[in-house]
Amino acid sequence: MNYRIFPPEELLDVEIKLPLSKSISNRALIVNALAAGSKPLADVAVCDDTSVLQKALASDSDEINIGAAGTAMRFLTAYLAVAEGRETVLDGSERMRCRPIAPLVDALRSLGAEIEYLGQTGFPPLRIKGKKLNGGSVSIDSGVSSQYISALMMIAPTMTGGLSINLTGEAISLPYIHLTVSIMEQFGAKATFEGNVITIGAGQYSAPDNFSVEADWSAASYWYEIQALTCGWTALDGLVENSAQGDCKIAEMFRQLGVESSFESNPVRAHLEATPELTPRFEADLTDNPDVAQTIAVTCAMLGVPFRLSGLRSLRIKETDRIAALGAELLKVGILLATEQLEGDEIISWDGVRRPLTEIPSFDTYDDHRMAMALAPVAVFIPGIIVRNAEVVSKSYPEFWNHLRAGGFTIEEADGEGTIAALILLAALTVTGVLLYLFDRRSDVGNNGYEPDSSAAPKEDACCGMHITCEKDSLLSSVSSEIEYYDDEELDTYAGKAPEDYSPGEIEEFREILLTLLPHDIAGWARSLHLRGISLPAQVRDELILIVSEARAGLNTKTDA
């Protein structure tokens, strides 16, 4: 199933009920299955990964195929190794047969587990004979996947002498290990994590009376991306501010990309609001947060913000080689990623230089849910993009496309993607050219491509491309003369001004322009202001929302009639 995507025509103003965390759900399912007299957990994530694990735990078959669910493969390998009296063949998709499992198998074997490779050594499928393990001490490389470590941790209480896990190498995704400790403790286990040693005592899990799963921060990252690329307001239900999920760090990261977060506890909810505050260059070590690499890279690329992301060595062994896939797909929007390896680390970067866009991109997703969701918001700047095999989002966020529709995106099936109508193509190129021209102007940087040259005199032609007076400079002048521009260049003097700092006369300037616009033009104008670094006065913002809301209500009334 391929989808063609168009951006919202109005200002973004949406409330989303995020999916529950699959990281918490999958750990809780394993621990609950090991607990004495436990009942099925009432409320866990609804997605392919969690469903696969639930079915496997409920099955008494001697053959289990977990498809592309990497978490299930690792957790079940450990779980089945301590399932006394049971022999099981554990297999997966063709891609799963290429994802390494040897570090976990080696650690389990050193503790007495009976596991046999049925194909290539070091990779699934596996034949596992469950038995009681004595425990003791084991060492494992912590620089490949934290899920190997979490898998060992969760079965440790079943071992006669408990388990001490010595982490070697430079650890990645440490927050996920702390998350595992937290969930185990909620089910009665005793675990400590000090230095590079995790110590877990022998004992019996007991299911808590009121265990609950919070909303998924990884899923929230795509709404942070959408908020950064548009303007308006987004509410995310169920998102906990001080979460044990490692990806909660995106709130801090996206502050550099123009998104402010505020949280409330009753009900639990996050509010996102776009600001004009953009860093001139984004750098981050994603060792603890590799799953948001695609989201951040695409966001920076579309905003015209040069970036350098390190700590990505685990991306090569995910659902796909995410570094290679990201490089191939961003090239379709004129972004050439640089990759480097440094002391065992994988790094990607972009110098801010954009290549010409010659066609509407059709993005491949590589059977990777995160590729699909990270690339979909590109439609904000390139209306009519196509995301191939869009159904892959069911792995972690089955309602993603429906939620995009709720946010105002138009999503159409694109079976005939090779014959896009010329009118749609021209319209998309028109909007694309204006916005990409804007970002190139906004991210005007020095000769090294990274640092802004604050001492340089303003360029006579350094214009955003979205005013009537900029038409002569637009990249689109040779493409179409039917382009809408906003006659508001006088507002450029307010770039960087806070919403509450406007004088009554300045507020009136915004109001006069607002009143000249049709309701369906308002979102584009607000986006233009945002991308030029101009904040709306608070009073005008309220009026803008009212106009859009009334127009939307009128449209709904006509539809109902």
XYZ file of C-alpha atoms in Angstrom:
561
model
C 0.000 0.000 0.000
C 1.452 3.330 -1.117
C 0.234 6.689 0.177
C 0.418 10.140 -1.404
C 0.468 12.834 1.268
C -0.485 16.510 1.250
C -0.007 18.924 4.178
C -2.733 20.579 6.266
C -4.441 23.539 4.636
C -5.126 25.157 7.995
C -3.101 25.946 11.081
C -2.132 22.773 12.974
C -4.341 22.431 16.047
C -4.754 18.808 17.079
C -5.022 16.517 20.085
C -3.572 13.020 19.663
C -3.987 9.951 21.843
C -0.572 8.388 21.448
C -0.062 4.613 21.385
C 1.136 3.035 24.599
C 4.848 2.373 24.941
C 5.860 -0.861 23.255
C 9.183 -0.819 25.146
C 7.351 -0.898 28.472
C 4.700 -3.302 27.182
C 7.146 -5.904 25.873
C 9.186 -5.939 29.082
C 6.077 -6.143 31.215
C 4.721 -9.044 29.134
C 7.872 -11.115 29.699
C 8.102 -10.358 33.424
C 4.378 -10.967 33.897
C 4.668 -14.349 32.137
C 7.388 -15.305 34.627
C 5.331 -14.177 37.635
C 3.535 -16.767 39.753
C -0.225 -16.839 39.277
C -0.242 -13.780 37.073
C -3.146 -12.732 34.885
C -2.851 -11.247 31.394
C -1.986 -7.563 31.484
C -5.085 -5.490 30.853
C -3.724 -2.585 28.869
C -0.597 -2.804 26.708
C 0.473 -1.365 23.385
C -1.600 -2.405 20.380
C 0.903 -2.958 17.587
C 2.562 -5.748 15.636
C 5.601 -6.088 17.900
C 3.548 -6.465 21.060
C 0.942 -8.696 19.404
C 3.651 -11.079 18.186
C 5.068 -11.379 21.696
C 1.648 -11.912 23.280
C 0.824 -14.698 20.832
C 4.200 -16.364 21.360
C 3.833 -16.309 25.154
C 0.349 -17.805 24.892
C 1.429 -20.508 22.429
C 2.437 -24.060 23.341
C 3.661 -24.786 19.804
C 7.159 -26.155 19.311
C 7.735 -23.664 16.464
C 7.407 -19.887 16.834
C 7.969 -17.358 14.068
C 8.156 -13.760 15.265
C 8.463 -12.176 11.811
C 10.374 -8.882 11.913
C 10.006 -8.286 15.665
C 13.574 -7.922 16.904
C 12.594 -7.258 20.526
C 10.512 -10.439 20.591
C 13.411 -12.469 19.148
C 15.804 -11.350 21.876
C 13.401 -11.507 24.792
C 11.966 -14.894 23.772
C 15.424 -16.389 23.296
C 16.090 -15.790 26.991
C 12.553 -16.619 28.115
C 12.459 -19.974 26.306
C 15.921 -20.850 27.654
C 14.418 -21.008 31.182
C 11.080 -22.586 30.149
C 11.734 -25.950 31.826
C 10.776 -29.043 29.834
C 9.987 -27.151 26.634
C 11.834 -27.382 23.297
C 11.128 -24.680 20.732
C 12.367 -23.568 17.324
C 12.442 -19.767 17.239
C 12.566 -18.156 13.789
C 11.746 -14.894 12.027
C 11.668 -13.076 8.714
C 14.526 -13.107 6.188
C 15.742 -9.804 7.610
C 15.598 -11.290 11.125
C 17.860 -14.107 9.953
C 20.437 -11.406 9.159
C 20.280 -9.733 12.570
C 22.882 -10.995 15.066
C 21.871 -12.939 18.161
C 25.281 -14.415 19.093
C 26.124 -12.122 22.057
C 22.941 -13.188 23.830
C 23.260 -16.850 22.897
C 26.889 -16.939 24.058
C 25.934 -15.395 27.408
C 23.062 -17.842 27.914
C 25.224 -20.814 26.963
C 27.833 -19.748 29.517
C 25.080 -20.009 32.124
C 24.169 -23.528 31.000
C 21.453 -22.866 28.410
C 20.971 -25.343 25.564
C 20.656 -23.375 22.325
C 21.482 -24.596 18.817
C 21.833 -22.611 15.594
C 19.774 -24.150 12.800
C 21.224 -21.966 10.045
C 24.165 -19.595 9.955
C 26.097 -19.483 13.215
C 25.319 -16.335 15.173
C 21.867 -15.764 13.629
C 18.326 -17.161 13.878
C 16.678 -19.635 13.591
C 17.412 -21.249 16.975
C 16.450 -24.503 18.672
C 16.084 -23.835 22.401
C 15.687 -26.492 25.126
C 14.372 -24.849 28.271
C 15.873 -25.750 31.652
C 16.600 -24.371 35.104
C 19.726 -22.213 35.034
C 22.016 -21.853 38.038
C 22.988 -18.254 37.424
C 26.198 -16.753 38.763
C 28.140 -14.211 36.694
C 28.285 -13.386 33.005
C 29.980 -10.756 30.841
C 28.422 -9.245 27.718
C 29.354 -6.540 25.253
C 27.048 -3.605 25.984
C 27.867 -1.795 22.746
C 25.714 -3.889 20.373
C 22.152 -3.924 21.741
C 20.749 -3.157 25.180
C 18.021 -5.736 24.500
C 20.518 -8.563 24.983
C 21.147 -7.209 28.468
C 17.473 -6.649 29.260
C 16.696 -10.213 28.133
C 19.272 -11.621 30.591
C 18.078 -9.328 33.355
C 14.431 -10.355 33.131
C 15.109 -14.092 33.488
C 17.744 -13.602 36.228
C 15.347 -13.952 39.200
C 14.429 -17.475 37.993
C 18.068 -18.601 38.327
C 19.070 -20.470 41.469
C 21.774 -18.024 42.505
C 20.544 -14.888 40.789
C 22.833 -13.188 38.292
C 25.601 -10.622 38.096
C 26.007 -9.072 34.627
C 29.311 -7.375 33.814
C 28.960 -4.871 30.962
C 31.980 -4.578 28.707
C 32.633 -1.976 26.025
C 30.884 1.373 25.669
C 27.233 0.905 26.589
C 24.464 2.082 24.268
C 20.791 2.745 25.014
C 21.402 2.819 28.775
C 17.956 4.310 29.513
C 16.393 1.067 28.254
C 18.409 -0.900 30.807
C 17.206 1.425 33.563
C 13.671 0.986 32.206
C 14.042 -2.791 32.568
C 15.219 -2.363 36.179
C 12.197 -0.177 36.921
C 9.687 -2.673 35.514
C 11.332 -5.634 37.254
C 11.162 -3.791 40.566
C 7.455 -3.096 40.062
C 6.997 -6.873 39.803
C 8.927 -7.502 43.040
C 12.462 -8.239 41.795
C 15.565 -6.865 43.509
C 18.037 -5.340 41.069
C 20.900 -2.870 41.315
C 22.891 -1.172 38.570
C 26.157 0.302 39.797
C 29.033 1.201 37.525
C 29.237 -1.506 34.869
C 27.686 -4.248 36.996
C 24.022 -5.232 37.214
C 23.178 -7.467 40.172
C 19.854 -9.299 40.377
C 18.821 -11.540 43.248
C 17.005 -14.849 42.915
C 13.314 -14.701 43.719
C 9.793 -14.918 42.460
C 8.073 -12.216 40.463
C 4.637 -11.122 41.671
C 2.286 -9.107 39.494
C 1.313 -5.692 40.921
C -2.347 -4.823 41.334
C -2.348 -1.691 39.200
C 0.410 -1.839 36.618
C -0.106 0.661 33.801
C 1.703 1.502 30.566
C 2.330 5.136 29.675
C 2.287 6.677 26.201
C 5.146 6.023 23.792
C 7.817 8.728 23.569
C 9.233 7.274 20.350
C 5.818 7.750 18.728
C 5.696 11.281 20.121
C 8.898 12.128 18.251
C 7.026 12.268 14.935
C 4.660 14.898 16.334
C 7.624 16.919 17.516
C 8.891 16.722 13.948
C 5.536 17.812 12.520
C 5.352 20.670 15.004
C 8.863 21.829 14.051
C 7.997 21.798 10.354
C 4.640 23.552 10.654
C 3.259 25.968 13.189
C 0.315 25.813 15.538
C -0.398 23.638 18.536
C -0.341 19.921 19.301
C -1.551 18.134 22.435
C -0.266 14.608 23.094
C -2.366 12.641 25.562
C -0.686 10.292 28.026
C 2.847 11.622 27.577
C 4.725 11.634 30.904
C 7.338 14.356 31.341
C 9.806 12.568 33.631
C 9.534 9.204 31.930
C 11.888 6.254 32.252
C 11.725 5.977 28.457
C 14.994 7.193 26.996
C 13.335 8.953 24.074
C 11.782 11.526 26.414
C 15.005 13.443 25.720
C 13.488 14.561 22.432
C 11.675 17.341 24.288
C 15.038 18.862 25.114
C 16.483 18.160 21.658
C 13.573 19.698 19.786
C 13.809 22.887 21.797
C 16.818 23.610 19.581
C 14.587 22.987 16.556
C 11.877 25.426 17.529
C 9.468 23.322 19.617
C 8.581 24.181 23.212
C 6.951 21.569 25.452
C 4.748 22.030 28.500
C 3.200 19.261 30.565
C 0.192 18.740 32.781
C -0.465 15.862 35.151
C -4.266 15.777 35.393
C -4.949 14.656 32.775
C -1.476 13.538 31.734
C -0.734 15.479 28.560
C 2.023 17.311 26.701
C 1.475 20.528 24.771
C 3.776 21.398 21.861
C 4.105 24.860 20.395
C 6.326 26.046 17.565
C 8.715 28.956 18.130
C 11.103 30.711 15.748
C 14.119 29.752 17.872
C 16.339 27.546 15.697
C 19.905 26.533 16.380
C 22.272 27.388 13.487
C 23.713 23.865 13.715
C 22.435 20.771 15.515
C 24.740 18.254 17.169
C 23.766 15.322 19.346
C 25.150 12.046 20.647
C 22.296 9.574 20.184
C 23.994 6.639 21.883
C 21.083 6.489 24.341
C 18.410 7.431 21.787
C 19.191 5.794 18.421
C 15.524 5.343 17.478
C 15.041 9.099 16.975
C 17.959 9.484 14.557
C 15.775 9.395 11.437
C 13.288 11.846 12.940
C 15.968 14.392 13.829
C 17.871 14.014 10.557
C 14.761 14.612 8.439
C 13.656 17.542 10.609
C 17.033 19.263 10.353
C 17.241 18.620 6.618
C 13.859 20.187 5.933
C 14.518 23.153 8.216
C 17.877 23.735 6.533
C 19.810 23.178 9.774
C 23.241 21.526 9.285
C 23.707 18.636 11.698
C 26.038 15.975 13.064
C 24.589 12.910 14.802
C 26.880 10.435 16.543
C 26.290 7.289 18.599
C 24.550 5.484 15.741
C 26.442 2.191 15.489
C 23.352 0.151 16.383
C 21.423 1.514 13.370
C 23.174 -0.910 11.029
C 21.405 -3.894 12.669
C 17.890 -2.501 13.067
C 14.882 -3.431 10.897
C 17.066 -2.271 8.032
C 20.473 -0.647 7.744
C 19.010 2.681 8.794
C 22.094 4.709 7.955
C 22.148 3.476 4.362
C 18.355 3.802 4.031
C 18.321 7.344 5.411
C 21.089 8.399 3.051
C 19.260 6.977 0.036
C 15.917 8.616 0.864
C 17.228 12.044 1.846
C 19.095 12.157 -1.439
C 15.655 12.262 -3.081
C 15.102 15.691 -1.505
C 18.553 16.974 -2.383
C 20.282 16.120 0.905
C 23.627 14.321 0.638
C 24.503 12.703 3.967
C 28.128 12.271 4.971
C 28.945 9.146 6.987
C 32.030 8.327 8.997
C 33.279 5.720 11.412
C 35.262 6.919 14.399
C 36.584 4.586 17.078
C 33.797 2.095 16.503
C 31.093 4.744 16.311
C 28.867 5.578 13.339
C 28.296 9.257 12.551
C 26.104 11.003 9.984
C 26.215 14.678 9.104
C 24.990 17.271 6.608
C 26.763 20.474 5.619
C 23.625 22.450 4.827
C 24.061 22.341 1.047
C 20.920 21.337 -0.825
C 20.917 19.798 -4.305
C 18.176 20.701 -6.806
C 14.863 18.899 -6.492
C 13.775 17.555 -9.867
C 10.750 15.407 -9.070
C 8.247 14.627 -6.350
C 9.923 11.960 -4.175
C 8.579 8.453 -3.761
C 10.099 7.224 -0.526
C 10.982 3.583 0.111
C 10.526 2.348 3.678
C 12.660 -0.848 3.756
C 10.143 -2.700 5.956
C 11.028 -0.157 8.658
C 8.237 1.638 10.500
C 10.510 4.479 11.603
C 11.547 5.280 8.035
C 7.891 5.669 7.018
C 6.921 7.869 9.951
C 10.017 10.078 9.832
C 9.612 10.767 6.097
C 5.850 11.397 6.024
C 6.096 14.994 7.398
C 8.252 15.956 4.396
C 4.854 16.517 2.754
C 4.698 19.838 4.600
C 7.342 21.151 2.176
C 6.823 18.845 -0.774
C 3.091 18.233 -1.192
C 2.292 15.003 -2.962
C 5.213 12.883 -1.754
C 4.624 9.145 -1.819
C 5.441 6.771 1.020
C 5.662 3.200 -0.232
C 4.530 0.202 1.821
C 2.914 2.575 4.279
C 1.336 -0.284 6.226
C 4.709 -0.925 7.889
C 3.782 1.591 10.622
C 1.626 -1.122 12.216
C 4.822 -2.444 13.797
C 4.643 0.255 16.475
C 1.969 2.885 15.619
C -0.981 1.383 13.709
C -3.065 4.573 13.940
C -0.326 6.834 12.574
C -2.000 7.586 9.243
C -5.403 8.153 10.847
C -3.787 10.514 13.323
C -2.134 12.430 10.483
C -5.548 12.827 8.898
C -6.863 14.146 12.211
C -4.073 16.717 12.075
C -5.284 17.952 8.696
C -3.037 15.977 6.343
C -4.639 14.583 3.211
C -3.652 10.976 2.528
C -4.597 9.187 -0.663
C -3.822 5.765 -2.010
C -1.195 6.069 -4.732
C -1.406 2.857 -6.712
C -0.844 4.808 -9.920
C 2.115 6.733 -8.546
C 3.888 6.794 -11.876
C 1.192 8.917 -13.535
C 0.794 11.899 -11.218
C -1.313 14.540 -12.841
C 0.664 17.452 -14.227
C -1.441 19.926 -12.260
C -0.672 18.244 -8.950
C 2.999 18.066 -9.857
C 3.161 21.744 -10.761
C 1.328 22.783 -7.600
C 3.626 20.665 -5.458
C 6.752 22.031 -7.113
C 5.435 25.540 -6.611
C 5.027 25.157 -2.851
C 8.241 23.163 -2.605
C 10.305 25.769 -4.382
C 9.040 28.592 -2.221
C 9.667 26.742 1.018
C 13.051 25.311 0.094
C 14.101 28.739 -1.124
C 12.987 30.099 2.234
C 15.035 27.574 4.169
C 18.130 28.151 2.063
C 17.814 31.864 2.789
C 17.095 31.345 6.463
C 20.040 29.032 6.996
C 22.502 31.411 5.324
C 25.822 30.308 6.800
C 29.501 31.108 6.506
C 31.975 29.525 4.122
C 32.514 26.508 6.352
C 28.817 25.644 6.142
C 28.396 25.580 9.897
C 28.807 28.922 11.657
C 26.690 31.980 10.834
C 28.699 34.994 9.704
C 27.289 37.635 12.034
C 29.717 40.295 10.838
C 28.635 40.161 7.212
C 26.569 43.032 5.895
C 22.966 42.181 4.968
C 22.682 41.009 1.396
C 20.436 43.051 -0.836
C 18.760 39.926 -2.160
C 18.632 38.043 1.165
C 14.874 37.673 1.122
C 12.589 34.872 2.190
C 10.886 34.477 -1.177
C 7.389 34.790 0.275
C 6.651 38.507 -0.256
C 5.151 40.153 -3.299
C 8.438 42.070 -3.691
C 10.423 38.829 -3.695
C 8.821 37.375 -6.801
C 11.734 38.453 -8.980
C 14.090 36.439 -6.735
C 11.997 33.310 -6.447
C 13.403 30.043 -7.703
C 9.974 29.469 -9.171
C 9.874 32.468 -11.478
C 10.581 30.187 -14.429
C 8.046 27.593 -13.294
C 4.858 29.476 -12.555
C 3.620 33.028 -12.290
C 0.561 31.969 -10.283
C 2.176 31.940 -6.870
C 0.689 33.474 -3.722
C 2.959 35.878 -1.864
C 2.247 37.697 1.384
C 2.346 41.487 1.261
C 3.848 41.807 4.749
C 7.558 42.490 4.391
C 7.229 45.277 6.963
C 6.799 42.563 9.618
C 10.361 41.322 9.054
C 11.568 43.953 11.527
C 9.878 41.948 14.304
C 11.945 38.765 13.824
C 12.977 37.410 17.213
C 10.470 39.462 19.201
C 8.555 37.642 21.938
C 4.738 37.353 21.558
C 4.115 39.364 24.720
C 6.461 42.257 23.826
C 4.453 43.903 21.040
C 3.052 47.395 21.471
C -0.614 48.122 20.649
C 0.421 49.750 17.368
C 2.534 46.763 16.353
C -0.289 44.373 17.208
C -2.564 46.388 14.944
C -0.127 45.901 12.028
C -0.530 42.117 12.325
C -4.280 42.426 12.756
C -4.694 44.519 9.616
C -2.860 41.904 7.514
C -4.802 39.053 9.123
C -8.107 40.673 8.207
C -7.126 40.794 4.524
C -6.643 37.023 4.345
C -9.175 34.361 3.510
C -9.497 31.578 6.125
C -7.769 29.035 3.904
C -4.777 31.393 3.499
C -4.183 31.863 7.212
C -2.205 28.671 7.827
C 0.230 29.516 5.062
C 0.688 33.048 6.399
C 1.281 31.789 9.940
C 3.788 29.251 8.621
C 5.529 32.000 6.647
C 5.880 34.130 9.798
C 7.166 31.209 11.819
C 9.786 30.264 9.262
C 10.958 33.885 9.068
C 11.462 33.964 12.852
C 8.445 36.190 13.549
C 6.201 35.378 16.506
C 2.529 36.269 16.354
C 1.370 38.643 19.099
C -0.633 36.671 21.635
C -3.817 38.644 20.925
C -3.558 38.098 17.166
C -2.859 34.411 17.668
C -6.136 34.089 19.589
C -8.017 35.887 16.809
C -6.350 33.673 14.210
C -7.468 30.518 16.022
C -11.009 31.875 16.283
C -11.192 32.630 12.547
C -9.873 29.185 11.635
C -12.223 27.488 14.112
C -15.268 29.350 12.792
C -14.322 28.509 9.205
C -13.875 24.866 10.145
C -17.230 24.826 11.943
C -18.909 26.375 8.905
C -17.375 23.768 6.642
C -18.558 20.972 8.941
C -22.068 22.446 8.958
C -22.165 22.421 5.159
C -20.874 18.867 5.110
C -23.507 17.720 7.611
C -26.230 19.377 5.578
